[in-house]
Tab-separated table of C-alpha atoms and ligand atoms in Angstrom:
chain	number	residue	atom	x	y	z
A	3	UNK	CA	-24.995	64.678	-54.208
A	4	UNK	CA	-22.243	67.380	-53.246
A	5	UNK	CA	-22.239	68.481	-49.965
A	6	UNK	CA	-22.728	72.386	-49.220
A	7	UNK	CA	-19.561	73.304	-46.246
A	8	UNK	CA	-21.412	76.086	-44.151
A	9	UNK	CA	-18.412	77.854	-42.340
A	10	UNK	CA	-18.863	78.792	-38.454
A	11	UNK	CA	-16.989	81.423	-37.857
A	12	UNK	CA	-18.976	84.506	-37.346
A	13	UNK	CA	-22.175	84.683	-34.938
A	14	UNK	CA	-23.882	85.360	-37.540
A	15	UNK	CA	-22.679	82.251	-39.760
A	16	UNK	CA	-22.429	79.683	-36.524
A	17	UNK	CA	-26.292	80.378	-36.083
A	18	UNK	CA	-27.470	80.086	-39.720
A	19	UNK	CA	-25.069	76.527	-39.889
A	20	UNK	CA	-26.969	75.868	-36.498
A	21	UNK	CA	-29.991	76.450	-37.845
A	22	UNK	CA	-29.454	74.741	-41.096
A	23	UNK	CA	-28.353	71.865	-39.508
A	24	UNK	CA	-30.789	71.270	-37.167
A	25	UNK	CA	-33.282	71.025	-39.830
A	26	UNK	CA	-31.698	68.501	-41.845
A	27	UNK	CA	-31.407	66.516	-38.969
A	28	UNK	CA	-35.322	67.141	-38.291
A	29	UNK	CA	-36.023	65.570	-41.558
A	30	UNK	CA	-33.758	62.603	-41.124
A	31	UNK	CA	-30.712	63.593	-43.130
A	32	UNK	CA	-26.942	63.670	-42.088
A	33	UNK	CA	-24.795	66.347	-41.350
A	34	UNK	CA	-20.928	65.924	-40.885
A	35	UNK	CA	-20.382	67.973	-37.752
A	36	UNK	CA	-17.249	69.627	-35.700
A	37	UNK	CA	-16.503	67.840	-32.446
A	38	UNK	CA	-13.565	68.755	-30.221
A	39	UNK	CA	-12.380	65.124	-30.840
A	40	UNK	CA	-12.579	64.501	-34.587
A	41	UNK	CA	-15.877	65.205	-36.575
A	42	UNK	CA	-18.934	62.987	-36.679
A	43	UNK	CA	-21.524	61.939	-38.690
A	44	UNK	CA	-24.750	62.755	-36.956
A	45	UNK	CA	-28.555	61.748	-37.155
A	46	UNK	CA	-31.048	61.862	-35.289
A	47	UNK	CA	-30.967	59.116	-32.762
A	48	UNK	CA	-34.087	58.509	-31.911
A	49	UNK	CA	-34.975	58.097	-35.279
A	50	UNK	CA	-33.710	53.961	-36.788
A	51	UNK	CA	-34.066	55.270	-40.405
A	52	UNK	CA	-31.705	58.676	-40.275
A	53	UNK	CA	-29.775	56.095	-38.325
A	54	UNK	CA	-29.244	53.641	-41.085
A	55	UNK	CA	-28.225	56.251	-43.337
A	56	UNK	CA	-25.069	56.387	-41.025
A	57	UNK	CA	-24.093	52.738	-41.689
A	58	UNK	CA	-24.832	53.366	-45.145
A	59	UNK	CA	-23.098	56.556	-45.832
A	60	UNK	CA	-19.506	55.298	-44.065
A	61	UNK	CA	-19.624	51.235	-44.646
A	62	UNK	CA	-20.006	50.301	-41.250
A	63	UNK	CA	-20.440	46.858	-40.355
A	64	UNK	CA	-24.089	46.191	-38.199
A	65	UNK	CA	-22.685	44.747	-35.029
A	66	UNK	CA	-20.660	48.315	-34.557
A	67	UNK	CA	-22.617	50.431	-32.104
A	68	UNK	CA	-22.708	54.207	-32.393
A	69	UNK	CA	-21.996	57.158	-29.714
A	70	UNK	CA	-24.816	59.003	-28.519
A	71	UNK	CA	-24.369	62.883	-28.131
A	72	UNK	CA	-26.160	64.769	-25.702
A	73	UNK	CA	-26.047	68.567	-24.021
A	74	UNK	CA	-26.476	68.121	-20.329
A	75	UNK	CA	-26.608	65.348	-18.079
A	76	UNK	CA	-30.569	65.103	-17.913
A	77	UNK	CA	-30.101	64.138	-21.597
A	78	UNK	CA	-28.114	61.539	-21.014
A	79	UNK	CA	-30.305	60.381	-18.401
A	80	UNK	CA	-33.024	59.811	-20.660
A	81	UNK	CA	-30.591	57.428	-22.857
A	82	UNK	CA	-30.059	55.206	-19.934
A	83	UNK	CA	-31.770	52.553	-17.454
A	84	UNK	CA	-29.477	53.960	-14.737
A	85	UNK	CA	-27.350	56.341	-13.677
A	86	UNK	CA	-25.048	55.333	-11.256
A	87	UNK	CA	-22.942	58.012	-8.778
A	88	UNK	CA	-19.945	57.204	-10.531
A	89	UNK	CA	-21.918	58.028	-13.955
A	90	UNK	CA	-22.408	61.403	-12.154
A	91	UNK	CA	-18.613	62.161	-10.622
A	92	UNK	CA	-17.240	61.018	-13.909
A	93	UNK	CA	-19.566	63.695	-15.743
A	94	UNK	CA	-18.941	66.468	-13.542
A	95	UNK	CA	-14.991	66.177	-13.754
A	96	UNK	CA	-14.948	65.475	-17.590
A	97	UNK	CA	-18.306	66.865	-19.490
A	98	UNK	CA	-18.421	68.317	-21.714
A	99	UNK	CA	-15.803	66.878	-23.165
A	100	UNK	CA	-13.431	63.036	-24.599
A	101	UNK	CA	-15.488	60.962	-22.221
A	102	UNK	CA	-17.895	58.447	-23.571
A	103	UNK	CA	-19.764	56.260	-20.978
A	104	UNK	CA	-20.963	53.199	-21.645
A	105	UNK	CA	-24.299	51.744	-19.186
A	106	UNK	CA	-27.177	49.985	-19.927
A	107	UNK	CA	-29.318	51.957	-22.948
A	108	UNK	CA	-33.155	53.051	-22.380
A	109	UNK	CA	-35.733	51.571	-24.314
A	110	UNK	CA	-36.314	54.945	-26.507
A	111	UNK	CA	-32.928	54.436	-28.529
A	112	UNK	CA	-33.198	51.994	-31.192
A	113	UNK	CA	-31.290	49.063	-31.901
A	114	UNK	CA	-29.746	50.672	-34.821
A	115	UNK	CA	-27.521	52.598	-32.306
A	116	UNK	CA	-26.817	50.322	-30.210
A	117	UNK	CA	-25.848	47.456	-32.547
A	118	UNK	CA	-28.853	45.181	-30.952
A	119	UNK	CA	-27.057	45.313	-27.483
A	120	UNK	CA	-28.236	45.819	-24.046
A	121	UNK	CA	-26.057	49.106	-23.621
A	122	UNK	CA	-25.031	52.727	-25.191
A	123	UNK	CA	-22.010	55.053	-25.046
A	124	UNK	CA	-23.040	58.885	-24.543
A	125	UNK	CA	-21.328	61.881	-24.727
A	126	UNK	CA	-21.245	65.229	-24.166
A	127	UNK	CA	-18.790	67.091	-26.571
A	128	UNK	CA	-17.214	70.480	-25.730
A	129	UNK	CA	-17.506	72.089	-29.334
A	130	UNK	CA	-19.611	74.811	-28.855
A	131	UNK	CA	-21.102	74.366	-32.526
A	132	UNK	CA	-22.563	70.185	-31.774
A	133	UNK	CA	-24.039	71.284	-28.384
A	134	UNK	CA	-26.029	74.217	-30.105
A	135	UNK	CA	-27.181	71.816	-32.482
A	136	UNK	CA	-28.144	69.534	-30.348
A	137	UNK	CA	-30.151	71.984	-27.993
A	138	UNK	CA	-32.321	73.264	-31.075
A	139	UNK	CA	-33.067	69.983	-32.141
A	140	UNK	CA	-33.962	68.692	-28.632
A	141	UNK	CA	-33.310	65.036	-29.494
A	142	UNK	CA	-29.398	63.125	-28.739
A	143	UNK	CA	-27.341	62.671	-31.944
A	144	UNK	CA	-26.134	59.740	-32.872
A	145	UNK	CA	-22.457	60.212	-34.417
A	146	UNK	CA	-19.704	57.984	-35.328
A	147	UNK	CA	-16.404	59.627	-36.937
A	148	UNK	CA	-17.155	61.338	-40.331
A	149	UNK	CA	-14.676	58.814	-42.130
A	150	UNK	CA	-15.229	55.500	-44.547
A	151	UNK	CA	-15.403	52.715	-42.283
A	152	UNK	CA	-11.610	51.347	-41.269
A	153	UNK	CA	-9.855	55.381	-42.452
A	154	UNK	CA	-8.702	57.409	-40.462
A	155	UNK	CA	-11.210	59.827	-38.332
A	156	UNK	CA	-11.546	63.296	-39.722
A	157	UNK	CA	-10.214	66.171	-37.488
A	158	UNK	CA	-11.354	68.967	-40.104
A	159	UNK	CA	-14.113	69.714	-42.847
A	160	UNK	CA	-11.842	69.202	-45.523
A	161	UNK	CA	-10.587	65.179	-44.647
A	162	UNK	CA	-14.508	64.836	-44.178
A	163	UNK	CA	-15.471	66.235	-47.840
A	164	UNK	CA	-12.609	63.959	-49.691
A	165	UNK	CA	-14.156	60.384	-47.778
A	166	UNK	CA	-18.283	62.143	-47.803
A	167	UNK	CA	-18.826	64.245	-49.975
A	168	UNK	CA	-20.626	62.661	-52.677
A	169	UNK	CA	-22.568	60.999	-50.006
A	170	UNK	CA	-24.149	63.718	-47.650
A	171	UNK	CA	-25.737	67.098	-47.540
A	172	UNK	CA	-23.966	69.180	-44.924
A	173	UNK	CA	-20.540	69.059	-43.774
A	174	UNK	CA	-20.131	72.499	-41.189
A	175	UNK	CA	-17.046	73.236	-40.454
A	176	UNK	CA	-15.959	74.021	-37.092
A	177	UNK	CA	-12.104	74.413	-37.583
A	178	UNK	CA	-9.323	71.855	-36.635
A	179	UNK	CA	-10.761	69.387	-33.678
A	180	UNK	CA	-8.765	70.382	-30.494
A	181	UNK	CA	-8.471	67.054	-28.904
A	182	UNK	CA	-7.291	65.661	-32.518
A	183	UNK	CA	-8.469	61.913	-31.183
A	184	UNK	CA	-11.586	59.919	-30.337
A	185	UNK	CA	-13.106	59.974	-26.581
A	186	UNK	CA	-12.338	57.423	-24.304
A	187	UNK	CA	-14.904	55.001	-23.933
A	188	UNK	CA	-15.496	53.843	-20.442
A	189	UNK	CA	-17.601	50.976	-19.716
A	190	UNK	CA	-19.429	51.701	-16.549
A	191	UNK	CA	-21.584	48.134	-16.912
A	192	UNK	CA	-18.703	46.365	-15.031
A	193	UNK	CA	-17.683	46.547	-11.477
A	194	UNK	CA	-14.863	48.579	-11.594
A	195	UNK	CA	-15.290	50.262	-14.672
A	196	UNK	CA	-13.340	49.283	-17.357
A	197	UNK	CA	-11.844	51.349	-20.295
A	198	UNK	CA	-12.909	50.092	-23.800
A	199	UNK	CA	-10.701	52.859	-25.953
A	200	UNK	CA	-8.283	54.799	-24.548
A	201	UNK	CA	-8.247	58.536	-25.059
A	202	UNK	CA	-6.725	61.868	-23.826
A	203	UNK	CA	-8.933	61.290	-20.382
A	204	UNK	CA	-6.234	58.762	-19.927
A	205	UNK	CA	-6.760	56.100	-16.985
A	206	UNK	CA	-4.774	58.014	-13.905
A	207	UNK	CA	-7.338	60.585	-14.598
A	208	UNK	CA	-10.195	58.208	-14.441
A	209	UNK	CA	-8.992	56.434	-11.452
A	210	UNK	CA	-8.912	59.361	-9.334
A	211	UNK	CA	-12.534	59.577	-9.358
A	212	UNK	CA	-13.301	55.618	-10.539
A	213	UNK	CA	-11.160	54.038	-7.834
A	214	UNK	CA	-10.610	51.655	-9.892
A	215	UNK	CA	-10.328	50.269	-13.230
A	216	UNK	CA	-10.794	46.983	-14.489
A	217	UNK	CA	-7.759	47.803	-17.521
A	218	UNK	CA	-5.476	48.696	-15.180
A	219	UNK	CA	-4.891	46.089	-13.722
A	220	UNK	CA	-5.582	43.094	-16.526
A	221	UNK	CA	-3.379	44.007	-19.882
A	222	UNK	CA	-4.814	46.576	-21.782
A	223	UNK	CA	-6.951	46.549	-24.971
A	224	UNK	CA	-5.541	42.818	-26.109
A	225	UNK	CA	-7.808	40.522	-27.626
A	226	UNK	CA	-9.791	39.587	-24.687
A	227	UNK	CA	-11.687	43.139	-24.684
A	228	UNK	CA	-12.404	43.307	-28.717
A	229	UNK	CA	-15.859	41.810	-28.244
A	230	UNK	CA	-17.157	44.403	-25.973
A	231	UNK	CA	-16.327	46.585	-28.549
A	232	UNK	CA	-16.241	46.329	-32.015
A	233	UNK	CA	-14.373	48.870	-32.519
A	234	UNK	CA	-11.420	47.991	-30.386
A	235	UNK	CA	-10.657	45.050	-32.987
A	236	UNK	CA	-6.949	45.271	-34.240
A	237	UNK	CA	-7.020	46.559	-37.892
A	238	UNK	CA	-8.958	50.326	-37.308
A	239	UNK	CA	-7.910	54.039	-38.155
A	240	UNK	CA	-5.516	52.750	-40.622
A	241	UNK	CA	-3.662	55.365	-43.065
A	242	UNK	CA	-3.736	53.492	-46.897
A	243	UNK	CA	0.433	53.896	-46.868
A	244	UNK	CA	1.896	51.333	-44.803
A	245	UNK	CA	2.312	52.610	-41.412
A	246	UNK	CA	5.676	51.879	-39.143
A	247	UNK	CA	6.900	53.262	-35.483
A	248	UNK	CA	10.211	53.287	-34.769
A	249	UNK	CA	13.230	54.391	-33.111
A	250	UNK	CA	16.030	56.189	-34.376
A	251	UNK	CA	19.073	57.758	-32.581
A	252	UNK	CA	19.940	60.029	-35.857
A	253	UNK	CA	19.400	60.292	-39.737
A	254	UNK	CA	21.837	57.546	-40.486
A	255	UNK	CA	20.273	55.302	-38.020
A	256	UNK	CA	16.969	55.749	-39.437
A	257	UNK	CA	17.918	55.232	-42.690
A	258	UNK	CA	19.578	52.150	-42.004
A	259	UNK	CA	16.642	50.912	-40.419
A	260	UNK	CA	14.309	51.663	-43.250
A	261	UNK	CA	14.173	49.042	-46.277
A	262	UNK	CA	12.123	51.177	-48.637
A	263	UNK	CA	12.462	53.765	-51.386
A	264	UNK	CA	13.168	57.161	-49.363
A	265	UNK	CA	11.574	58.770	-52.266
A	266	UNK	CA	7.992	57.055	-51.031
A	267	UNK	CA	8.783	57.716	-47.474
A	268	UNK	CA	7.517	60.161	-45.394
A	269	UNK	CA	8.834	60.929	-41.139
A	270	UNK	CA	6.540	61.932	-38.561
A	271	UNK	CA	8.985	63.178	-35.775
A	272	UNK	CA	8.876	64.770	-32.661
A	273	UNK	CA	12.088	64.870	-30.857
A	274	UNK	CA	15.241	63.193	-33.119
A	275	UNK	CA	14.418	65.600	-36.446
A	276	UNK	CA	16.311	63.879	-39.445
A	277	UNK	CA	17.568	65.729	-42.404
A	278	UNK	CA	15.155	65.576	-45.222
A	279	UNK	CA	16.841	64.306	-47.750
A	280	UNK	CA	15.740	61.972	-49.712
A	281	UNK	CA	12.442	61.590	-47.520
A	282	UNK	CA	9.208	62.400	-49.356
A	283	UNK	CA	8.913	64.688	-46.613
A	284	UNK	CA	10.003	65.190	-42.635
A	285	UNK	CA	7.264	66.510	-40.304
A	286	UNK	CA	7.652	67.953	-36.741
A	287	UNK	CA	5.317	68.008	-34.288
A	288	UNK	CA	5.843	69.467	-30.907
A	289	UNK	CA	7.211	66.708	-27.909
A	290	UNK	CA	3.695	67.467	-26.351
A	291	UNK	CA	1.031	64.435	-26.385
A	292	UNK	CA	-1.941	66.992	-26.544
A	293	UNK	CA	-0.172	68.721	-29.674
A	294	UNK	CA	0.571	65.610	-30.923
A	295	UNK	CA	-3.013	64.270	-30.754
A	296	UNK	CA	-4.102	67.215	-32.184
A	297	UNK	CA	-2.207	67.277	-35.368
A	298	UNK	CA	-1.402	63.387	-36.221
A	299	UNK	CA	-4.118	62.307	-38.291
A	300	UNK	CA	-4.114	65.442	-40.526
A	301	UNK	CA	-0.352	64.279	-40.835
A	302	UNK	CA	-1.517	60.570	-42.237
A	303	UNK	CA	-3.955	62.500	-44.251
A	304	UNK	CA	-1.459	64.482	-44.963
A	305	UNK	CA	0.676	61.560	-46.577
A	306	UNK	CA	-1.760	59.296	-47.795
A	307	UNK	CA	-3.117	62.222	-49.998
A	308	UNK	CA	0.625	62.813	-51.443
A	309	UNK	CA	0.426	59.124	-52.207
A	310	UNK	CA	3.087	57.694	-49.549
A	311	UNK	CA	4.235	54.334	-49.001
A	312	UNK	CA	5.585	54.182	-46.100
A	313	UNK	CA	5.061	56.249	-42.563
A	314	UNK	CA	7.187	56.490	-40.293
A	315	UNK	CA	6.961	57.977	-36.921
A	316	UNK	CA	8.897	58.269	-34.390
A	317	UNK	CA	8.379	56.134	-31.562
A	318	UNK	CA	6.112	57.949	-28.428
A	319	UNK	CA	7.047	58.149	-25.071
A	320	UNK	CA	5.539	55.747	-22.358
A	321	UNK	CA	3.602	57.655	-20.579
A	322	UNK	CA	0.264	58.170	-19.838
A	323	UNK	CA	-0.436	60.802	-21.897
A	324	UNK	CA	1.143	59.157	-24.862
A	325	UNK	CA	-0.906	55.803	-24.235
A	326	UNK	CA	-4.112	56.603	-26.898
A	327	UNK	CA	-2.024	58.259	-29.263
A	328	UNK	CA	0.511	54.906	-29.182
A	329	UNK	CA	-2.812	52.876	-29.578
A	330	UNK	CA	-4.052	54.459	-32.296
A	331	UNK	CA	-0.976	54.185	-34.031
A	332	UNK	CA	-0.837	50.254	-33.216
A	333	UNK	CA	-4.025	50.211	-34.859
A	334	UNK	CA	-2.403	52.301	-37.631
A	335	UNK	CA	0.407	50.368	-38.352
A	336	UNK	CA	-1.124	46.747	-37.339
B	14	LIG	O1	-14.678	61.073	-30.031
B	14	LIG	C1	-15.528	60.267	-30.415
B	14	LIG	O2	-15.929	59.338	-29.703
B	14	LIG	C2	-16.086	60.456	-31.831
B	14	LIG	C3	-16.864	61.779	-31.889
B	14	LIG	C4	-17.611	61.967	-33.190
B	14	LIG	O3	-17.720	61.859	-30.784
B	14	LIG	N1	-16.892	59.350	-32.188
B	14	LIG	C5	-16.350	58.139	-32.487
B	14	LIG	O4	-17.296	57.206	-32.874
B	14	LIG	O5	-15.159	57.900	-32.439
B	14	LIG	P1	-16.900	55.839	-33.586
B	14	LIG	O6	-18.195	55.212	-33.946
B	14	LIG	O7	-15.958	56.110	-34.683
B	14	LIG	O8	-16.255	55.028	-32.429
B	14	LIG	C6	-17.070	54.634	-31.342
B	14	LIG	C7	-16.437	53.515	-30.599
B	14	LIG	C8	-16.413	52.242	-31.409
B	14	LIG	O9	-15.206	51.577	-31.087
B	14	LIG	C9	-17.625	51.474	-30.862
B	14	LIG	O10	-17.477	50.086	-31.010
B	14	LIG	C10	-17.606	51.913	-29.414
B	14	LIG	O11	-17.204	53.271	-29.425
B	14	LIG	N2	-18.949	51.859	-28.814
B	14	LIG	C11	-20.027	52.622	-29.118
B	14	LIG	N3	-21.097	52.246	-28.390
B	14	LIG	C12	-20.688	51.240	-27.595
B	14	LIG	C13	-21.336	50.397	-26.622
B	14	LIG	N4	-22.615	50.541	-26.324
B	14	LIG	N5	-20.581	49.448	-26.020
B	14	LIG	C14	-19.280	49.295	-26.309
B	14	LIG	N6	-18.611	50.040	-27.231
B	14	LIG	C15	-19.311	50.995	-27.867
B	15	LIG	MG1	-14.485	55.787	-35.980
């Protein structure tokens, strides 16, 4: 199988990928599809066997549940037992958009999706391209990230064709994913909430209409939390190169820190900018977490496809608005 890439970006294109699309997913298939976070791999989630095909497709272990997309909060109503007022604030100051809430799942979405558990994370995604698809098909989508289980997520068509290609029908693309990283994922089952994955809805932002938050004030995303989510365990989004953060005052000091062939070596930076000598190659992107987000994993793509070693990047800021990117990039480097 090679996958046909349907481009979006006429009218006239975006509704024949829509419609194309949606009729794949009628009969069951997969289609790698645009998200404003990275792309997914959708089915049809109300049906266990297109489902399957997901776990299938990227290696992904059972006990790994899988986000449910939706197109308006009456949708994601009909996922779920209940939906609490705080289900509804949190929706009206973040959907569409990075927010995935987790509550306890209805009895029409199969266990497939939801790993055998007693709960499901929905979403509403801002790409205009996923929430026409989902409105002509009329049924949620379940989607994980269009990568090989344990990669890196793919935030355009192109890092989804290298890892799926062979092993799907439709990749569309929507250009480069705007948020760059996956949705937070927000577990509204506990009393306050707490957050399962950070993201670019980072937890100040929550908290003013949460209250509270059960992550802020235990230590974030350490062991303890892994079992609520499978995904949260240590090793995840890794880059094949070997994958270090650090700190560096100027080029001498970050050479000196480094004990590896420059040659194989490639810098992410964003605010000391070393001379590129030596280095496989010296990036730059912006001292702005959302442009950062946006453009680091097509960076590790970047380097892992000119067969780096070692990546370095510099170390992020401690901020808020740094905090998913520096997770991810734990998980990257751990
Ligand atoms: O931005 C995103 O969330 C992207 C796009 C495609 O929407 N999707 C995504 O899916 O990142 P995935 O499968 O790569 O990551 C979903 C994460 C995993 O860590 C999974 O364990 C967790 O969400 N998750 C899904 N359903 C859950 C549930 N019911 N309870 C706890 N964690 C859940
Ligand atoms: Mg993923």
């Amino acid at each position: 199988m090679t996958a046909e890439i349907l481009p979006t970006h006429t009218p006239q294109l975006f509704q024949s990928a829509v419609r194309r699309a949606a009729e794949l997913l009628r009969a069951g298939e997969l289609v790698a599809l645009p998200t404003e976070t990275v792309y997914g791999l959708a089915a049809n989630a109300l049906d266990p066997r297109a489902v399957a095909k997901i776990f299938q497709a990227k290696g992904r272990p059972a006990h790994n549940p899988i986000i449910v997309h939706i197109a308006s909060v009456e949708m994601a109503t009909r996922c779920v037992t209940t939906w609490p007022e705080v289900a509804e604030k949190l929706a009206q100051s973040f959907w569409p958009g990075p927010l995935t809430v987790v509550l306890p799942c209805a009895k029409e979405i199969p266990d497939v999706v939801t790993a055998g558990g007693p709960t499901v994370g929905v979403r509403w995604p801002s790409h205009p391209f996923i929430q026409a698809v989902i409105r002509e098909c009329g049924f949620p989508l379940a989607a994980p990230s269009a990568n090989l289980s344990n990669q890196i997520s793919p935030t355009n068509a192109e890092h989804v064709r290298k890892q799926l290609g062979a092993k799907i029908r439709l990749i569309v693309d929507g250009g480069q994913s705007q948020v760059g990283i996956e949705s937070t994922v927000l577990d509204l089952t506990t009393e306050p909430p707490g957050v399962l994955r950070p993201g670019m809805i980072h937890e100040e932002s929550l908290i003013a209409v949460t209250g509270d938050l059960v992550s802020h004030r235990r230590k974030p995303l350490a062991g303890g939390e892994t079992l609520r989510s499978p995904g949260l365990l240590a090793k995840h989004y890794a880059p094949k190169a070997k994958l270090v953060v650090l700190d560096w005052r100027d080029t001498a000091d970050l050479r000196s820190r480094i004990a590896h062939p420059a040659s194989r070596t490639h810098i992410v930076a964003h605010t000391h900018i070393p001379s590129g000598e030596g280095f496989a190659s010296v990036s730059v992107i912006p001292h702005d977490a959302e442009a950062f987000a946006r453009a680091i994993y097509a960076e590790l793509h970047r380097c892992d496809a000119a067969g780096a070693e070692l990546i370095v990047v510099e170390a992020l800021p401690e901020t808020a608005q740094w905090r998913a990117i520096a997770d991810r990039l734990r998980r990257a480097a751990a």
